[in-house]
Short mmCIF file of C-alpha atoms in Angstrom, two decimals:
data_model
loop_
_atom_site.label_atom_id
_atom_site.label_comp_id
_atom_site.label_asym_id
_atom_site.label_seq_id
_atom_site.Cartn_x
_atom_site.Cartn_y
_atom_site.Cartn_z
CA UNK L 133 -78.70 -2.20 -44.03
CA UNK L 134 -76.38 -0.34 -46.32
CA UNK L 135 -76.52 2.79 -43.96
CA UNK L 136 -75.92 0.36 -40.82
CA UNK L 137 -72.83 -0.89 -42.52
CA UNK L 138 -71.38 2.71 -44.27
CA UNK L 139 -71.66 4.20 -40.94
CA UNK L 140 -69.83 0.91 -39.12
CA UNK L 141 -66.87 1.44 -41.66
CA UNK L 142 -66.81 4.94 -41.20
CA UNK L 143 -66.51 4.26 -37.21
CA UNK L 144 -64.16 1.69 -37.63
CA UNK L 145 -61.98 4.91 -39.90
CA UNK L 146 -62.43 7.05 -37.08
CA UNK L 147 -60.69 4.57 -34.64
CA UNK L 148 -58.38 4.03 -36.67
CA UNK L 149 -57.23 7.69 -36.89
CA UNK L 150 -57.52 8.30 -33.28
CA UNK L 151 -55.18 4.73 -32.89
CA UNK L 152 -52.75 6.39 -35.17
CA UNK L 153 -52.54 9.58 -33.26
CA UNK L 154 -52.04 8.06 -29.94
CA UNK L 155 -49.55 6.16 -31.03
CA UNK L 156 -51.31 2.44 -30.82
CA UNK L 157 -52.35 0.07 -33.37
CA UNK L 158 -55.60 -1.77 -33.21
CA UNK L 159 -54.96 -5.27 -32.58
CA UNK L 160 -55.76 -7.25 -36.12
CA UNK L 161 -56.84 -11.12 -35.34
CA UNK L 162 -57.18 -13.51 -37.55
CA UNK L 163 -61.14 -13.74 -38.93
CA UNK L 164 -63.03 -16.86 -38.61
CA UNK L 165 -63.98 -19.19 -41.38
CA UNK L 166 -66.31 -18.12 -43.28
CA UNK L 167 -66.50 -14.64 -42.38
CA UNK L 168 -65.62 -13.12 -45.11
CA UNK L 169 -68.59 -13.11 -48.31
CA UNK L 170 -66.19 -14.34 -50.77
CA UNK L 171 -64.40 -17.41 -49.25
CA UNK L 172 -65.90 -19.63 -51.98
CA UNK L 173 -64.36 -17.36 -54.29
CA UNK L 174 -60.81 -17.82 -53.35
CA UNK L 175 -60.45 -21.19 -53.73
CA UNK L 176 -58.75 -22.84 -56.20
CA UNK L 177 -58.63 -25.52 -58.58
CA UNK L 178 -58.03 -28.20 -55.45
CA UNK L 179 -61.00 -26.70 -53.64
CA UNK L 180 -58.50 -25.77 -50.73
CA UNK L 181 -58.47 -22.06 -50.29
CA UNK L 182 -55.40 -20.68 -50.44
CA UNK L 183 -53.25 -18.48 -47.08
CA UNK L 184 -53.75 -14.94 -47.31
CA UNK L 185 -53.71 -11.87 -44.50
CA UNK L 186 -57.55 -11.73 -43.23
CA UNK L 187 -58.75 -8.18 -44.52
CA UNK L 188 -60.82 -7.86 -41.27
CA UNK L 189 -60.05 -6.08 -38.64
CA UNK L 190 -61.33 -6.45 -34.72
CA UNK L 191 -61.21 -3.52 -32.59
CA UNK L 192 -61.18 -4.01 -29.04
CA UNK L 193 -61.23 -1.28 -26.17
CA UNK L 194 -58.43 -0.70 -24.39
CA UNK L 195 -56.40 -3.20 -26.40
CA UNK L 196 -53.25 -1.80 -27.73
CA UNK L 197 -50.38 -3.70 -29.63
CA UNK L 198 -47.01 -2.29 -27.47
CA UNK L 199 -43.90 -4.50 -26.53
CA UNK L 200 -43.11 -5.34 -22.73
CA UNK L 201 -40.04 -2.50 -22.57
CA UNK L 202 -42.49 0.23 -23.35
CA UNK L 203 -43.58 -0.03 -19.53
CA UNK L 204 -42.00 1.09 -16.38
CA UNK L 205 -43.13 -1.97 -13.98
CA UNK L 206 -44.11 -1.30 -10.36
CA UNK L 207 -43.10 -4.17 -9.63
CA UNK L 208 -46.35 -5.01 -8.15
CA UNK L 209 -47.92 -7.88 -9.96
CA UNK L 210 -51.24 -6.98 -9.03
CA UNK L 211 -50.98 -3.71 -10.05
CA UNK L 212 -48.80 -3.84 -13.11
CA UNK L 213 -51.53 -6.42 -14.36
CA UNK L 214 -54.17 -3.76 -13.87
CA UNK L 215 -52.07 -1.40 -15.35
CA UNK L 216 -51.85 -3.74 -18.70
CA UNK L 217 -48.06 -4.19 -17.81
CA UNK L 218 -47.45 -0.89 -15.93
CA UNK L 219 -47.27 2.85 -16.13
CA UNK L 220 -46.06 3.80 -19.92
CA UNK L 221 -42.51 4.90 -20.79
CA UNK L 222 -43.37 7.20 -23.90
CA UNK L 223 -46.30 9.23 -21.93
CA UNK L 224 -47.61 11.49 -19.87
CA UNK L 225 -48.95 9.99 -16.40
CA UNK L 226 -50.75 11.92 -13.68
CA UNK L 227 -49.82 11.58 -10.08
CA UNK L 228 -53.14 13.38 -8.25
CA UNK L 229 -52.66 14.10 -4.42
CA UNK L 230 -56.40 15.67 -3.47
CA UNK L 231 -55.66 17.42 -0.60
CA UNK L 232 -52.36 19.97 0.45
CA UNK L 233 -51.57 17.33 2.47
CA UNK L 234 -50.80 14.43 0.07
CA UNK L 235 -48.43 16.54 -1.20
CA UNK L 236 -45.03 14.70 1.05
CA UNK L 237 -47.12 11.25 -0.40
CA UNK L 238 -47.07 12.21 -3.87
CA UNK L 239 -43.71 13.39 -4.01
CA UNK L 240 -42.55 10.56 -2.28
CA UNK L 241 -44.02 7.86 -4.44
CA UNK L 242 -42.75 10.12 -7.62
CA UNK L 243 -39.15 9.74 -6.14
CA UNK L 244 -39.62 6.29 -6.09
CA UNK L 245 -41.06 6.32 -9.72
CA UNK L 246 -37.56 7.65 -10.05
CA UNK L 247 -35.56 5.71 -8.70
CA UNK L 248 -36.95 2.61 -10.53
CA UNK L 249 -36.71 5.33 -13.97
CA UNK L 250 -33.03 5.69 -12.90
CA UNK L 251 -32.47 2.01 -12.78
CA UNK L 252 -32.85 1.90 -16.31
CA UNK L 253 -31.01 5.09 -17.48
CA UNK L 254 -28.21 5.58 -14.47
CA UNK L 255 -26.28 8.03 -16.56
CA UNK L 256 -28.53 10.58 -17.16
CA UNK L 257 -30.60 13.15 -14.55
CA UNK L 258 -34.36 13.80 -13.91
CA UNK L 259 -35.80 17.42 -14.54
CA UNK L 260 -38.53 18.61 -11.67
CA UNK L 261 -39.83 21.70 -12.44
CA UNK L 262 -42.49 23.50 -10.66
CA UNK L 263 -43.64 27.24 -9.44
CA UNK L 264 -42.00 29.34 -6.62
CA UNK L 265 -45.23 28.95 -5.09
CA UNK L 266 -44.91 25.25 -5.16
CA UNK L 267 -41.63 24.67 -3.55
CA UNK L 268 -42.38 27.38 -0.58
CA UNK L 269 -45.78 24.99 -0.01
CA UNK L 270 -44.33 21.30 -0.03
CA UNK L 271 -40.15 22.46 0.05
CA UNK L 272 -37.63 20.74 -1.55
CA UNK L 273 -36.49 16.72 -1.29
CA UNK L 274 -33.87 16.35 1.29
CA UNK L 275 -30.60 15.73 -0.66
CA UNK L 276 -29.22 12.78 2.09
CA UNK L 277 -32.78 11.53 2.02
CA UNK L 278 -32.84 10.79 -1.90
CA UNK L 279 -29.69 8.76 -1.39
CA UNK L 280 -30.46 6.73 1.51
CA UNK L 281 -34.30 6.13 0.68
CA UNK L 282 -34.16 5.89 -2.92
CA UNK L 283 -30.52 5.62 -4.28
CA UNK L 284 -31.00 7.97 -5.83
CA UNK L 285 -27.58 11.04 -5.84
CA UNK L 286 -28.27 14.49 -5.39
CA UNK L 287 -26.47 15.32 -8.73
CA UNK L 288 -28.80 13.54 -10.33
CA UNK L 289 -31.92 15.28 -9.73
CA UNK L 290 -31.83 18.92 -10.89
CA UNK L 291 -34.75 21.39 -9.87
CA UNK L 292 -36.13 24.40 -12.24
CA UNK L 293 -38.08 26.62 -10.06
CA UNK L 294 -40.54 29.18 -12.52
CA UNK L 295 -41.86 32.23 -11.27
CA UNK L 296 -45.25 31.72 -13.21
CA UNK L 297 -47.24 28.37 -14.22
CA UNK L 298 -46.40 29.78 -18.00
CA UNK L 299 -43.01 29.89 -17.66
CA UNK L 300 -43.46 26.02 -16.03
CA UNK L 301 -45.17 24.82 -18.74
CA UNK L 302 -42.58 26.37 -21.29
CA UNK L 303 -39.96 24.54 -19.53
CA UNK L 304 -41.48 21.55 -19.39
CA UNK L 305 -42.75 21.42 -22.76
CA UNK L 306 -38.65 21.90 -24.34
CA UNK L 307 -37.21 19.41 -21.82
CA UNK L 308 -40.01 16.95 -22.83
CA UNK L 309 -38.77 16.82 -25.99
CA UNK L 310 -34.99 15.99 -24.95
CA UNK L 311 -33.61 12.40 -24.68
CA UNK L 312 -30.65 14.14 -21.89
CA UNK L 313 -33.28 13.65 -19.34
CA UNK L 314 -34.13 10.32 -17.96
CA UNK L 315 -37.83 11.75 -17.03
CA UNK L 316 -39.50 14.96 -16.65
CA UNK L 317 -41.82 15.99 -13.47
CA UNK L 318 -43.68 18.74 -13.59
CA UNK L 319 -45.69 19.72 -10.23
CA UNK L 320 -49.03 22.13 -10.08
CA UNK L 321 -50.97 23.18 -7.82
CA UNK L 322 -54.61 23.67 -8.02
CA UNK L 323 -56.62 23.43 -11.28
CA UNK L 324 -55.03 26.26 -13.15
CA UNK L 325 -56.75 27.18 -16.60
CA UNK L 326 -53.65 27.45 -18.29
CA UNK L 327 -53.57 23.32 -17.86
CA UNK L 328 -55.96 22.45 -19.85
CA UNK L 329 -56.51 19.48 -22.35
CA UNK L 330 -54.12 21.24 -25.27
CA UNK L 331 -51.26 21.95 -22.77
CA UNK L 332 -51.45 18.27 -21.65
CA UNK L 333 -52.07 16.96 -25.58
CA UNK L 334 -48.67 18.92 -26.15
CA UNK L 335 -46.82 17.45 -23.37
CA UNK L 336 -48.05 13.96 -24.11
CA UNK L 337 -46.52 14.40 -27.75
CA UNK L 338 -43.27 15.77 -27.08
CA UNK L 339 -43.07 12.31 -24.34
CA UNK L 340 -44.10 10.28 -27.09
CA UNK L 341 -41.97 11.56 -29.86
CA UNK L 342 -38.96 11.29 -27.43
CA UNK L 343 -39.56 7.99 -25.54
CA UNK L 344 -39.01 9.69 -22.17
CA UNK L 345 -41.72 9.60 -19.22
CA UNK L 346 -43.44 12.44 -18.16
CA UNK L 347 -44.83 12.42 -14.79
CA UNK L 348 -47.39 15.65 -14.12
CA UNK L 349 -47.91 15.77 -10.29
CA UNK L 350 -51.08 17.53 -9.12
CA UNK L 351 -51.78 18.86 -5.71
CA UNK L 352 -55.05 19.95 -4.29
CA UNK L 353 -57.18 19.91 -7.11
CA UNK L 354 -60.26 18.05 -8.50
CA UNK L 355 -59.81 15.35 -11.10
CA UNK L 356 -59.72 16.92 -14.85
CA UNK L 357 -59.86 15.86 -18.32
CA UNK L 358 -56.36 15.67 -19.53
CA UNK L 359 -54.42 13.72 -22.59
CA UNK L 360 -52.84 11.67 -19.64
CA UNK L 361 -53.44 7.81 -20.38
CA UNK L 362 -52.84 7.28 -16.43
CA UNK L 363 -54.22 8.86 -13.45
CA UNK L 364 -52.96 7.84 -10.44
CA UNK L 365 -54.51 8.70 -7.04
CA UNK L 366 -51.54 9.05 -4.37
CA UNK L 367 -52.08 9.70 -0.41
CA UNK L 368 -50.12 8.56 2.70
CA UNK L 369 -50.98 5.23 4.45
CA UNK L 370 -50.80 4.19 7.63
CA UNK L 371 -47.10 2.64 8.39
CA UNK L 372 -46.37 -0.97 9.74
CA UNK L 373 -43.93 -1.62 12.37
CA UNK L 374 -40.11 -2.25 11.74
CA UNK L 375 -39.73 -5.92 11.53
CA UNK L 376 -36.83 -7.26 13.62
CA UNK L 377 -36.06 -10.93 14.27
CA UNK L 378 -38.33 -11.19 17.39
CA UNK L 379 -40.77 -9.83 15.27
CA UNK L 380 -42.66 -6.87 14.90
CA UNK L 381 -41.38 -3.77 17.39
CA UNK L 382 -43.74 -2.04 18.87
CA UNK L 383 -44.49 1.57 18.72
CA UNK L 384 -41.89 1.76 15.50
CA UNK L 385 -42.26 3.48 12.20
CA UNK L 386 -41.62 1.18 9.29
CA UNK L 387 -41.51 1.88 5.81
CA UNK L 388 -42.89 4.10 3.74
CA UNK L 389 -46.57 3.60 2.75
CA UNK L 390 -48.81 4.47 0.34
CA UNK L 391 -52.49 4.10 -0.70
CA UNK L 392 -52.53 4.50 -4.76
CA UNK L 393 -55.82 3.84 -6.52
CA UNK L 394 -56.51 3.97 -10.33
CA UNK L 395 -57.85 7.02 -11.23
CA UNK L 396 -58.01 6.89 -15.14
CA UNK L 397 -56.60 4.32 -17.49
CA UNK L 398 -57.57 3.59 -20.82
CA UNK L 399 -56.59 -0.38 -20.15
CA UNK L 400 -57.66 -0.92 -16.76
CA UNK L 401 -60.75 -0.79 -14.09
CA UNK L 402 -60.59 0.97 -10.82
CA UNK L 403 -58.56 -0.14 -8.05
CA UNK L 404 -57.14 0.84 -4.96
CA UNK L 405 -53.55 -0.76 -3.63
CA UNK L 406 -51.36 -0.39 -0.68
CA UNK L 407 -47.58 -0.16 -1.30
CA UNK L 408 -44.73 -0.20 0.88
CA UNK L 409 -41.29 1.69 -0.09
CA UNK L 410 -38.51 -0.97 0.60
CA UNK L 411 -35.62 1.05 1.01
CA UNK L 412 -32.77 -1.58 1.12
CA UNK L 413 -34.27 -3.20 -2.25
CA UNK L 414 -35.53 0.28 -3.99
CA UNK L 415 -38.83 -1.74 -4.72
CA UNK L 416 -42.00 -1.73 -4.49
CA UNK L 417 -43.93 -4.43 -2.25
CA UNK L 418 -47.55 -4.58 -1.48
CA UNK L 419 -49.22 -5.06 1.69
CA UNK L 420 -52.36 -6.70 1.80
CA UNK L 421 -53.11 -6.73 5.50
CA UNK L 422 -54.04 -4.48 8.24
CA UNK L 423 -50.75 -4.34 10.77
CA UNK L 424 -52.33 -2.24 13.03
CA UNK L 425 -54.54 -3.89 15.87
CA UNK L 426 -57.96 -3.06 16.30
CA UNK L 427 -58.87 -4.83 19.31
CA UNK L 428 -56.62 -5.91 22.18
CA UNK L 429 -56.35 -8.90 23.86
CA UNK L 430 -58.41 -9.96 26.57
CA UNK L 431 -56.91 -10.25 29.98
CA UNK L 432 -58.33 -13.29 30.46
CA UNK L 433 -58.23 -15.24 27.62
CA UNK L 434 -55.45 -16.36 25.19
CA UNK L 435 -57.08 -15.03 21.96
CA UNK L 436 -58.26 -11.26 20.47
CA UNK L 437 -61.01 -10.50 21.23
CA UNK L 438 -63.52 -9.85 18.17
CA UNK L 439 -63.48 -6.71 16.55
CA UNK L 440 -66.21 -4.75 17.50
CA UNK L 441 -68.96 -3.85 14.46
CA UNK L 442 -70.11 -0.63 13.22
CA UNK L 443 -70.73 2.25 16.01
CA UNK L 444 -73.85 4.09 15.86
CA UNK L 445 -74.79 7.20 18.20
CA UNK L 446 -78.21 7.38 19.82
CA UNK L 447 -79.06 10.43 21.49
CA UNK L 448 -79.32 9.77 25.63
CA UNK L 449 -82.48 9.39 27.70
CA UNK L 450 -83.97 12.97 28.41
CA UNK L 451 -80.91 14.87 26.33
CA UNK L 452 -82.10 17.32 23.83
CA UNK L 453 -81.19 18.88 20.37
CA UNK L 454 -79.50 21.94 20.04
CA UNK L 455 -82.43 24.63 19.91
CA UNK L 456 -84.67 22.61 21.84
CA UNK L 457 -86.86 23.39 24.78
CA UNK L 458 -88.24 20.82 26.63
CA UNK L 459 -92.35 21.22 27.93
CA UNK L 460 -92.93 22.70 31.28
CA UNK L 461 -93.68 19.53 32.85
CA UNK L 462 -91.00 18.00 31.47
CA UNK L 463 -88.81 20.63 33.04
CA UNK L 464 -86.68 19.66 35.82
CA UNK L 465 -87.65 21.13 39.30
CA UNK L 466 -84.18 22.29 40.64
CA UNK L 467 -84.20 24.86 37.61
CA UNK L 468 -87.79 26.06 37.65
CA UNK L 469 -88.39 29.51 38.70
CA UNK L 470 -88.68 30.42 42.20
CA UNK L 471 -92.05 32.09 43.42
CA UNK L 472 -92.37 34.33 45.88
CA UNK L 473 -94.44 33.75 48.85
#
C-alpha cells in the first residue's frame, strides 16, 4: 500500500510538471467530506470544523483552467464545443490537407481563420511564410479575392517566400515570438525531417510566450507527432447552390465549403463538420444537410423517388475473369477452329 500510494504522488508530480510546461493548471475541486484522514483533527472547540483550501487535488484529462478570450471561436457551436471553446490563441494549431489537392481548401479555410484573427487585431498584419517550392505548387492568394471573400486588405497580409525549409523555420520561429503580427502561418509540404517534434515544441513556445496564434499548414503528408494541441483535417466539400428568393438556383456555385474533421486535440473526441464560408458576414455557418439530389423525381408521381441502396457488381452470365479460359465445350461455336474437309 505504501508503494501504491508513493508512486500515485509521484504521478500526480509528474502531471503537474508537464501542466506547468504547457502552460495549464490542473483544475483543483473542492474534496468531499471526509476525504481527508484528519478531518476530526481540525475541528475545534464547537465541534464545527473550521474553512480552509482542500489540500487535494483532482486531475482530470483534458481539463484545463483557461479564460473564454484565450480562444479564437469558429463560430460554430458544435464545433467550438468540441473544441472546448475553440482553436487556442497562444498556440500552435495544425491545418493538415492529405492530398496536393486540398491544398486551395486548406489555404482557404486558413484565410478565413484570418479574417476572424483580424477581427480582433485590425491594426496589425499576418506573416505567411513558406518555401519557393510551395508557392510555385499551390501560388499565391489573389489580392482582390482576400478583400471581397474575406475582408481581408492586401496590405495586410505580407508573404516571406524561403529558399530552403531551414531558412522557413528560422523565419517563423523570430516572427513567432513578435506581438507586430496578428498571427503567423507557416506552410510545408510533405513530412520533412527537419519538422520534427523539437521544431514544433519551439514554435509552440515562442506562440505561447507571445499570445499570438500560430497556424502550421501541412500539405500532402501523413499525420505526425507534433507539440500542436490541434490538428485539424481540411479538404474541399461539395458546394450548395446560390440561394435567391425563389429559392435555390440551379446549376449555381454557392459558397465556399469545407469538410474539417478533428484530427488531434487534447480536449476533444473525433469529429467531422461541414462549414460554409459566408462571405457577406465573414463567418462561419455549418451545413448539416446534403443539398445535392440523389434521386430525381418521378415523372409520374408528385414525390422523390427513394434513394436507391448500396450498389453491388456481380459478374454477368457466361463473362469471364481476366486470364480465364473457358472449357472446350463451353466454347462458343462461331469462334471454334475451322477443320478442313
Amino acid at each position: 500500500m505504501a508503494m501504491t500510494a508513493v508512486a500515485r504522488e509521484t504521478v500526480f508530480a509528474l502531471r503537474r510538471q508537464i501542466a506547468k510546461i504547457e502552460g495549464t493548471l490542473p483544475e483543483r475541486l473542492a474534496a468531499p467530506a471526509g476525504t481527508r484522514p484528519d478531518a476530526r483533527a481540525d475541528t475545534d472547540a464547537s465541534g464545527i470544523a473550521p474553512e480552509r483550501t482542500p489540500e487535494i487535488t483532482i486531475l482530470r484529462r483534458g481539463v484545463a483552467v483557461a479564460s473564454p478570450d484565450a480562444f479564437l471561436r469558429t463560430g460554430v457551436e458544435r464545433l467550438d464545443t468540441a473544441l472546448s471553446g475553440g482553436l487556442p490563441k497562444a498556440a500552435l494549431s495544425e491545418i493538415h490537407g492529405l492530398e496536393t489537392r486540398d491544398a486551395g481548401a486548406v489555404a482557404g479555410f486558413a484565410l478565413s481563420l484570418t479574417s476572424l484573427i483580424l477581427r480582433q487585431e485590425p491594426h496589425l498584419p499576418v506573416l505567411w511564410i513558406g518555401t519557393s517550392e510551395i508557392f510555385r505548387e499551390a501560388g499565391f492568394p489573389y489580392a482582390r479575392g482576400l478583400h471581397g471573400l474575406f475582408g481581408i486588405e492586401p496590405e495586410q497580409l505580407l508573404f516571406s517566400e524561403a529558399p530552403k525549409l531551414v531558412d522557413a523555420l528560422w523565419i517563423a520561429e523570430e516572427a513567432a515570438r513578435m506581438t507586430a503580427l496578428a498571427a503567423v502561418i507557416l506552410e510545408i509540404r510533405g513530412c520533412p525531417q527537419r519538422l520534427d517534434l523539437t521544431a514544433t515544441r519551439r514554435l509552440h513556445a515562442r506562440a505561447q510566450n507571445a499570445g499570438r496564434p500560430v497556424l502550421l499548414l501541412r500539405q500532402a503528408g501523413e499525420a505526425e507527432p507534433t507539440a500542436a494541441p490541434v490538428r485539424l483535417i481540411v479538404s474541399a466539400a461539395p458546394s450548395a447552390s446560390r440561394d435567391t428568393i425563389a429559392g435555390p438556383l440551379a446549376g449555381s456555385i454557392g459558397r465556399p465549403a469545407f469538410t474539417v474533421s478533428i484530427g488531434k486535440s487534447r480536449t476533444a473526441l473525433p469529429g467531422q463538420f461541414t462549414l460554409e464560408w459566408n462571405p457577406n458576414e465573414h463567418a462561419f455557418e455549418e451545413r448539416t444537410e446534403n443539398p445535392v439530389a440523389v434521386v430525381p423525381a418521378s415523372g409520374r408521381r408528385t414525390h422523390p423517388a427513394p434513394a436507391s441502396g448500396a450498389v453491388l457488381a456481380f459478374p454477368t452470365v457466361g463473362s469471364f475473369a481476366a486470364g480465364d479460359q473457358p472449357s472446350r465445350p463451353q466454347r462458343p461455336a462461331h469462334i471454334s477452329p475451322r477443320r478442313a474437309g
